[in-house]
Amino acid sequence: MKRIYISTINKLFNFFAGLLILLLAACSFEKETGFNRFMQNVTAHYNILYNADEILRQKQETYAATYIDEYADVLSVYQDTVAHNGTADKDLEAVIFRANTIINEKEQSKYIGSAYLVMGKANYFDGKFFDAVELFNYVIHSFPTEIRLTQEAYAWKIRALLYLNNTREAKATLDSALSDFTKKKHLPAGVYAAALQYNINIQNYTEAETAAKKAIGLTKNADEKLRWTFILGQLQELNHEADDALLSYNRVAKSNASFEMAFNANLNRIRIQQMHNGVKVNRIDLLLSLLKDENNIDFNDQIYFQVAEIYAANKDIPNALKYYKLSVHSSLKNQNQKGLAYLRIADIDFNNRADYVNAKKYYDSTLINLPPAYPGYQTIQKKSNNLQVLVDKLQIIAREDTLQNLAKLDELARAKAIDSLVNAHVLQQPTTATVVNTGNSGSASGLASPVNRLQAQPRAATGSSFYFYNAVAVSQGYAEFKRKWGNRKLEDNWRKASKGNNNSVTGNTNLAIAGMTDPDAPTADKPKNTNQIPSGNYRQQLLQDLPTTTALLEQSNARIYNAYLDMANFYRDVLEEKKEAITNYELLLTKYPNDPNKAPIYYSLYRLYSDIDAAKSDNYKNRILKAYPETVYAKVIIDPGYSKKLDDKDAQLTEAYNKLYDLYSHKNFDQVIINADSLLKQYPANKYTPQIYYLRVVASGYLEKVTPFRAELQQIANAYPNDLLITPLVKQHLAYVDANLPELSAQPFAIMNTDTTSALFIPPVEYEKDAVFNRNRQFSTIIEKPAEKPTEKPMVPGVIKPADAANQQITATAAPEKASTLFNEHDSTNYYFVINVSTGTIDLSSSRFGVGQYNRINFRANTISHQLKTVGADNQLIYVGPLRNLNAAKDYARGIIPLMPQIMKVPADKYSFFIVTKENLDKLADKKILDDYIEYYQQTLLK
């Protein structure tokens, strides 16, 4: 009994003694003692930091597993890009929490710097690259003695800067990393890998090759070594080192690399191999032999593509096109590969065959399949948009020709023909709807069908925001799904790997998208509608648009004439295709021999032939001088400086401002500053003074940091508080700068946007979601209202001259008993405000820039736009819209008209204003119809 009692006492004593020791230790952990440092180091390293690093490692492995490599381009050094949808990542939040635990609670630990580095990596993986850069900076500057840590921070900082497209600071960081550690034996592979990615980004492939070799030699990671060796082979190819590239590809092909990488290494090896054992290699046969291997079925598109590339390099265009198209149709998973094949076909049509309509179709397919981040995507998009002009004009011609042919038929034959068109319309309507809703209405694929010709005229959109009614959203989602999963049948367990190569895609939606993205899709593959679709409206449209009277036939011919003229001008000015331009101009002269407006056509032909056929050039010159001696064209021929001598009291100032804007639009910012200072001295206190100062300050913003830029903006706001055009815009800039000052201060220059015609500031992706600048901003909104009754004539602005703009009273009047039957107000939900400039020889770029400034002050981005339309030889229309009802158009007119003397950089007597519906705007094909509309406008609305 006594023994048990003593044992119990000992146990209790030991327990309380241990508890007391722990309490005393806990109370003293904040003291700087060796024991405390040891305990904090142990817990920080083996518990907190280890777990955080493990989470990041798993996160990076996940990104790498889902990363899609584009072997047609130089591979990315890193496989860590991921789409950020704004949803919090709990894993990365856990890493940041652990890092903060070390920083806040383990202050005696030697792992504080590691905690900041881990926090920077977590922000990097979360897409918060600005924050990541700051954290890596802190590590570099706060822990300079921890060499391994700062080396790693340098590498990660360069990676983050490259994702921000800040190559200038990335270069400075790389230089610092290399100079800081030149005395050390070795730099870590990460720094050379960052140098490799930097040099790839700036396309300095020689330096990239050097960095790749060093990174490969230093890395101990087998996967990195193989990936960087493949990249080395690609770089050696670009540097015309075929033998070295072959060695690099052979190393990868014979290694335990992934099947896809090994296949592409072998593919590239075959493509560049010229000789084998002293015998010339038939590369095409070797490539085609790869098709026999069933394991390569997922890569047949790449095989065909490489064959096509060889044919294209040998100028064998027919075979190149054949294999590019085979690449498209054999593509199962790789959307980018399909997009590249479409791009090559489009470029051949554009550059080699001058088939611009077909090129437009393939550029559209390219844009659907390639991601927006693809290098050159914006250039492709711009080219596609430009070619849309040709497609639109050809559709107008086809439509009017079809309507005229119908009008020539007798009643019975016409009824039969219309029945046939209506039936075709019913069958093709689903596919057509898909194309129209993409925002690329007027697809060239519709030219072959009379139905599509007749549907070329745009109709009001439904405005639905439901996802599956938006073909663009559906097609993008479909493309993203195919990129990840390939073609999969709609059935249970579709995720199973065995389904991966299933090439049967069910559902009308998928078929419609396939038909939309593939210009070569056979008709049988396009969806047919088995449901009855009401066709009464379509039939009624045909009957209403038939040119059955002399007046309607003249209007139809005018639209055809104007379409041919626009095409000729487009070939001349945009595509710089002289032969095509000449063909269309001379076609106009043949089709319309009695055209009274031949002078501008003669002048264009005189200029186009000047470098091709001097005799024909002289012929057209003499025609102008003989038949049109009083026109501006004759006077310019006689005196090339005539256009500069046009009588206007502000001509010199306007010309000087236009030159200044031209320098700005061409990004000659240093010269803008010099010329602006000179102009302000020469013309002090002129009507353009605030705009001149504004161009000067913006030009400076491209060359200086944000602090002096902000000060100069504030000077404009203080100096011109009552200015209604520039000062409100400057205040918007100031608000944005103040709301985003930390981010802008980190930039090398205040303005990083390279598009001088758009808004100055594009918020970083991380800050777009809840930009402070947008929280309390008030915008004009376009409110949808029911169409106004035709019997109630609303108040509208008249054809107002600038001199009377400020005092113009907008009044309502009753409609007269007689009005033109050509125009109507049926299209009451699609209005435009129009500036009618009555000269065809003045460049309106600077004036349109002013209109854009006004729009940016008063409207949200992309809600309205301003475009240019030429009417005959002597009228240019700047039209702004769409404005969804007449009240919105009137409000817009009331706001902008008082500012027109500041906005327009043309003589004051050369422009006027009016409002027009889209339907009536499309009818303004020549000067006579424009004059008729102005008369109709005044008689109907302003009398």
PDB file of C-alpha atoms in Angstrom, residues 392-543:
ATOM      1  CA  ASP A 392     -19.638  43.368 -96.909  1.00  0.00           C
ATOM      2  CA  LYS A 393     -19.357  45.116-100.258  1.00  0.00           C
ATOM      3  CA  LEU A 394     -19.481  41.842-102.201  1.00  0.00           C
ATOM      4  CA  GLN A 395     -22.587  40.852-100.263  1.00  0.00           C
ATOM      5  CA  ILE A 396     -24.235  44.154-101.127  1.00  0.00           C
ATOM      6  CA  ILE A 397     -23.461  43.594-104.799  1.00  0.00           C
ATOM      7  CA  ALA A 398     -24.686  39.975-104.698  1.00  0.00           C
ATOM      8  CA  ARG A 399     -27.852  40.943-102.860  1.00  0.00           C
ATOM      9  CA  GLU A 400     -28.751  43.790-105.197  1.00  0.00           C
ATOM     10  CA  ASP A 401     -27.990  41.670-108.273  1.00  0.00           C
ATOM     11  CA  THR A 402     -30.286  38.937-106.979  1.00  0.00           C
ATOM     12  CA  LEU A 403     -33.082  41.395-106.223  1.00  0.00           C
ATOM     13  CA  GLN A 404     -32.747  43.002-109.655  1.00  0.00           C
ATOM     14  CA  ASN A 405     -32.899  39.601-111.336  1.00  0.00           C
ATOM     15  CA  LEU A 406     -36.056  38.764-109.387  1.00  0.00           C
ATOM     16  CA  ALA A 407     -37.603  42.089-110.374  1.00  0.00           C
ATOM     17  CA  LYS A 408     -37.068  41.318-114.084  1.00  0.00           C
ATOM     18  CA  LEU A 409     -39.107  38.097-113.902  1.00  0.00           C
ATOM     19  CA  ASP A 410     -42.824  37.882-114.623  1.00  0.00           C
ATOM     20  CA  GLU A 411     -45.169  37.331-111.686  1.00  0.00           C
ATOM     21  CA  LEU A 412     -45.338  33.541-112.027  1.00  0.00           C
ATOM     22  CA  ALA A 413     -41.601  33.004-112.457  1.00  0.00           C
ATOM     23  CA  ARG A 414     -40.863  35.466-109.660  1.00  0.00           C
ATOM     24  CA  ALA A 415     -43.195  33.666-107.257  1.00  0.00           C
ATOM     25  CA  LYS A 416     -41.470  30.359-108.060  1.00  0.00           C
ATOM     26  CA  ALA A 417     -38.021  31.846-107.546  1.00  0.00           C
ATOM     27  CA  ILE A 418     -39.052  33.422-104.232  1.00  0.00           C
ATOM     28  CA  ASP A 419     -40.549  30.113-103.068  1.00  0.00           C
ATOM     29  CA  SER A 420     -37.218  28.458-103.806  1.00  0.00           C
ATOM     30  CA  LEU A 421     -35.330  31.131-101.865  1.00  0.00           C
ATOM     31  CA  VAL A 422     -37.705  30.870 -98.907  1.00  0.00           C
ATOM     32  CA  ASN A 423     -37.291  27.076 -98.779  1.00  0.00           C
ATOM     33  CA  ALA A 424     -33.529  27.432 -98.854  1.00  0.00           C
ATOM     34  CA  HIS A 425     -33.787  30.067 -96.120  1.00  0.00           C
ATOM     35  CA  VAL A 426     -35.758  27.694 -93.885  1.00  0.00           C
ATOM     36  CA  LEU A 427     -33.142  24.946 -94.304  1.00  0.00           C
ATOM     37  CA  GLN A 428     -30.157  27.198 -93.734  1.00  0.00           C
ATOM     38  CA  GLN A 429     -31.511  29.450 -91.010  1.00  0.00           C
ATOM     39  CA  PRO A 430     -29.902  27.715 -87.969  1.00  0.00           C
ATOM     40  CA  THR A 431     -26.413  27.820 -89.499  1.00  0.00           C
ATOM     41  CA  THR A 432     -26.911  31.386 -90.666  1.00  0.00           C
ATOM     42  CA  ALA A 433     -28.084  32.446 -87.240  1.00  0.00           C
ATOM     43  CA  THR A 434     -24.965  31.023 -85.688  1.00  0.00           C
ATOM     44  CA  VAL A 435     -22.748  32.973 -88.047  1.00  0.00           C
ATOM     45  CA  VAL A 436     -24.620  36.243 -87.687  1.00  0.00           C
ATOM     46  CA  ASN A 437     -24.599  36.096 -83.924  1.00  0.00           C
ATOM     47  CA  THR A 438     -20.842  35.773 -83.761  1.00  0.00           C
ATOM     48  CA  GLY A 439     -20.442  39.440 -84.440  1.00  0.00           C
ATOM     49  CA  ASN A 440     -18.824  38.671 -87.795  1.00  0.00           C
ATOM     50  CA  SER A 441     -21.938  39.108 -89.854  1.00  0.00           C
ATOM     51  CA  GLY A 442     -21.408  38.980 -93.526  1.00  0.00           C
ATOM     52  CA  SER A 443     -19.232  35.921 -93.589  1.00  0.00           C
ATOM     53  CA  ALA A 444     -17.815  35.313 -96.975  1.00  0.00           C
ATOM     54  CA  SER A 445     -19.218  31.819 -96.922  1.00  0.00           C
ATOM     55  CA  GLY A 446     -22.617  33.315 -97.597  1.00  0.00           C
ATOM     56  CA  LEU A 447     -21.664  34.634-101.014  1.00  0.00           C
ATOM     57  CA  ALA A 448     -22.362  31.364-102.783  1.00  0.00           C
ATOM     58  CA  SER A 449     -25.967  31.268-101.605  1.00  0.00           C
ATOM     59  CA  PRO A 450     -28.684  33.624-102.875  1.00  0.00           C
ATOM     60  CA  VAL A 451     -30.355  33.202 -99.512  1.00  0.00           C
ATOM     61  CA  ASN A 452     -27.336  34.536 -97.662  1.00  0.00           C
ATOM     62  CA  ARG A 453     -26.989  37.319-100.188  1.00  0.00           C
ATOM     63  CA  LEU A 454     -30.479  38.450 -99.332  1.00  0.00           C
ATOM     64  CA  GLN A 455     -29.767  38.207 -95.618  1.00  0.00           C
ATOM     65  CA  ALA A 456     -26.740  40.472 -95.854  1.00  0.00           C
ATOM     66  CA  GLN A 457     -28.606  43.486 -94.513  1.00  0.00           C
ATOM     67  CA  PRO A 458     -28.124  43.626 -90.722  1.00  0.00           C
ATOM     68  CA  ARG A 459     -31.111  43.277 -88.438  1.00  0.00           C
ATOM     69  CA  ALA A 460     -31.560  44.388 -84.858  1.00  0.00           C
ATOM     70  CA  ALA A 461     -30.036  41.997 -82.342  1.00  0.00           C
ATOM     71  CA  THR A 462     -32.194  40.343 -79.725  1.00  0.00           C
ATOM     72  CA  GLY A 463     -29.954  41.569 -76.926  1.00  0.00           C
ATOM     73  CA  SER A 464     -30.205  38.283 -75.022  1.00  0.00           C
ATOM     74  CA  SER A 465     -27.360  37.637 -72.564  1.00  0.00           C
ATOM     75  CA  PHE A 466     -28.174  33.925 -72.001  1.00  0.00           C
ATOM     76  CA  TYR A 467     -24.925  31.968 -72.494  1.00  0.00           C
ATOM     77  CA  PHE A 468     -26.247  29.438 -75.014  1.00  0.00           C
ATOM     78  CA  TYR A 469     -27.780  32.218 -77.139  1.00  0.00           C
ATOM     79  CA  ASN A 470     -24.321  33.778 -77.484  1.00  0.00           C
ATOM     80  CA  ALA A 471     -22.507  31.902 -80.245  1.00  0.00           C
ATOM     81  CA  VAL A 472     -19.194  33.597 -79.440  1.00  0.00           C
ATOM     82  CA  ALA A 473     -19.302  32.420 -75.836  1.00  0.00           C
ATOM     83  CA  VAL A 474     -20.450  28.943 -76.864  1.00  0.00           C
ATOM     84  CA  SER A 475     -17.729  28.596 -79.505  1.00  0.00           C
ATOM     85  CA  GLN A 476     -15.040  29.777 -77.100  1.00  0.00           C
ATOM     86  CA  GLY A 477     -16.239  27.356 -74.448  1.00  0.00           C
ATOM     87  CA  TYR A 478     -16.384  24.581 -77.022  1.00  0.00           C
ATOM     88  CA  ALA A 479     -12.845  25.361 -78.194  1.00  0.00           C
ATOM     89  CA  GLU A 480     -11.564  25.355 -74.608  1.00  0.00           C
ATOM     90  CA  PHE A 481     -13.322  22.046 -73.912  1.00  0.00           C
ATOM     91  CA  LYS A 482     -11.805  20.474 -77.049  1.00  0.00           C
ATOM     92  CA  ARG A 483      -8.396  21.846 -76.125  1.00  0.00           C
ATOM     93  CA  LYS A 484      -8.532  19.957 -72.827  1.00  0.00           C
ATOM     94  CA  TRP A 485     -10.636  16.868 -73.562  1.00  0.00           C
ATOM     95  CA  GLY A 486     -10.640  16.408 -77.344  1.00  0.00           C
ATOM     96  CA  ASN A 487     -13.872  15.318 -79.093  1.00  0.00           C
ATOM     97  CA  ARG A 488     -16.068  13.402 -76.683  1.00  0.00           C
ATOM     98  CA  LYS A 489     -19.501  11.929 -77.149  1.00  0.00           C
ATOM     99  CA  LEU A 490     -22.266  13.323 -74.954  1.00  0.00           C
ATOM    100  CA  GLU A 491     -22.824  10.365 -72.632  1.00  0.00           C
ATOM    101  CA  ASP A 492     -22.219   9.137 -69.102  1.00  0.00           C
ATOM    102  CA  ASN A 493     -18.592   8.747 -67.955  1.00  0.00           C
ATOM    103  CA  TRP A 494     -17.373  10.985 -70.758  1.00  0.00           C
ATOM    104  CA  ARG A 495     -14.264  11.802 -68.713  1.00  0.00           C
ATOM    105  CA  LYS A 496     -12.838   8.295 -69.040  1.00  0.00           C
ATOM    106  CA  ALA A 497      -9.536   8.202 -70.905  1.00  0.00           C
ATOM    107  CA  SER A 498     -10.811   5.542 -73.301  1.00  0.00           C
ATOM    108  CA  LYS A 499     -13.156   8.125 -74.722  1.00  0.00           C
ATOM    109  CA  GLY A 500     -10.326  10.506 -75.599  1.00  0.00           C
ATOM    110  CA  ASN A 501     -10.034   9.685 -79.259  1.00  0.00           C
ATOM    111  CA  ASN A 502     -13.748   9.507 -79.970  1.00  0.00           C
ATOM    112  CA  ASN A 503     -14.222  11.771 -82.908  1.00  0.00           C
ATOM    113  CA  SER A 504     -18.002  11.782 -82.992  1.00  0.00           C
ATOM    114  CA  VAL A 505     -19.462  14.964 -81.592  1.00  0.00           C
ATOM    115  CA  THR A 506     -23.198  14.981 -81.144  1.00  0.00           C
ATOM    116  CA  GLY A 507     -25.656  17.802 -80.874  1.00  0.00           C
ATOM    117  CA  ASN A 508     -26.711  20.562 -83.229  1.00  0.00           C
ATOM    118  CA  THR A 509     -24.748  23.125 -81.256  1.00  0.00           C
ATOM    119  CA  ASN A 510     -21.469  21.354 -81.871  1.00  0.00           C
ATOM    120  CA  LEU A 511     -22.297  20.833 -85.538  1.00  0.00           C
ATOM    121  CA  ALA A 512     -23.173  24.466 -85.961  1.00  0.00           C
ATOM    122  CA  ILE A 513     -19.927  25.530 -84.349  1.00  0.00           C
ATOM    123  CA  ALA A 514     -17.948  23.113 -86.502  1.00  0.00           C
ATOM    124  CA  GLY A 515     -19.621  24.520 -89.587  1.00  0.00           C
ATOM    125  CA  MET A 516     -18.850  28.028 -88.443  1.00  0.00           C
ATOM    126  CA  THR A 517     -15.176  27.409 -87.663  1.00  0.00           C
ATOM    127  CA  ASP A 518     -14.354  25.277 -90.694  1.00  0.00           C
ATOM    128  CA  PRO A 519     -14.713  27.092 -94.030  1.00  0.00           C
ATOM    129  CA  ASP A 520     -14.288  23.763 -95.862  1.00  0.00           C
ATOM    130  CA  ALA A 521     -16.976  21.892 -93.957  1.00  0.00           C
ATOM    131  CA  PRO A 522     -19.117  19.986 -96.501  1.00  0.00           C
ATOM    132  CA  THR A 523     -22.741  20.952 -96.786  1.00  0.00           C
ATOM    133  CA  ALA A 524     -23.810  17.520 -95.559  1.00  0.00           C
ATOM    134  CA  ASP A 525     -22.131  18.206 -92.215  1.00  0.00           C
ATOM    135  CA  LYS A 526     -24.099  21.359 -91.611  1.00  0.00           C
ATOM    136  CA  PRO A 527     -27.170  21.074 -89.382  1.00  0.00           C
ATOM    137  CA  LYS A 528     -30.559  21.033 -91.009  1.00  0.00           C
ATOM    138  CA  ASN A 529     -33.635  22.192 -89.211  1.00  0.00           C
ATOM    139  CA  THR A 530     -36.430  19.654 -89.091  1.00  0.00           C
ATOM    140  CA  ASN A 531     -38.818  22.010 -87.320  1.00  0.00           C
ATOM    141  CA  GLN A 532     -41.071  24.360 -89.214  1.00  0.00           C
ATOM    142  CA  ILE A 533     -39.718  27.930 -89.102  1.00  0.00           C
ATOM    143  CA  PRO A 534     -42.023  30.881 -89.895  1.00  0.00           C
ATOM    144  CA  SER A 535     -40.974  32.298 -93.241  1.00  0.00           C
ATOM    145  CA  GLY A 536     -43.581  34.974 -93.766  1.00  0.00           C
ATOM    146  CA  ASN A 537     -41.306  37.790 -92.631  1.00  0.00           C
ATOM    147  CA  TYR A 538     -38.536  36.671 -94.940  1.00  0.00           C
ATOM    148  CA  ARG A 539     -40.890  36.478 -97.923  1.00  0.00           C
ATOM    149  CA  GLN A 540     -42.263  39.911 -97.064  1.00  0.00           C
ATOM    150  CA  GLN A 541     -38.714  41.304 -96.908  1.00  0.00           C
ATOM    151  CA  LEU A 542     -37.988  40.005-100.409  1.00  0.00           C
ATOM    152  CA  LEU A 543     -41.135  41.522-101.827  1.00  0.00           C
TER     153      LEU A 543
END
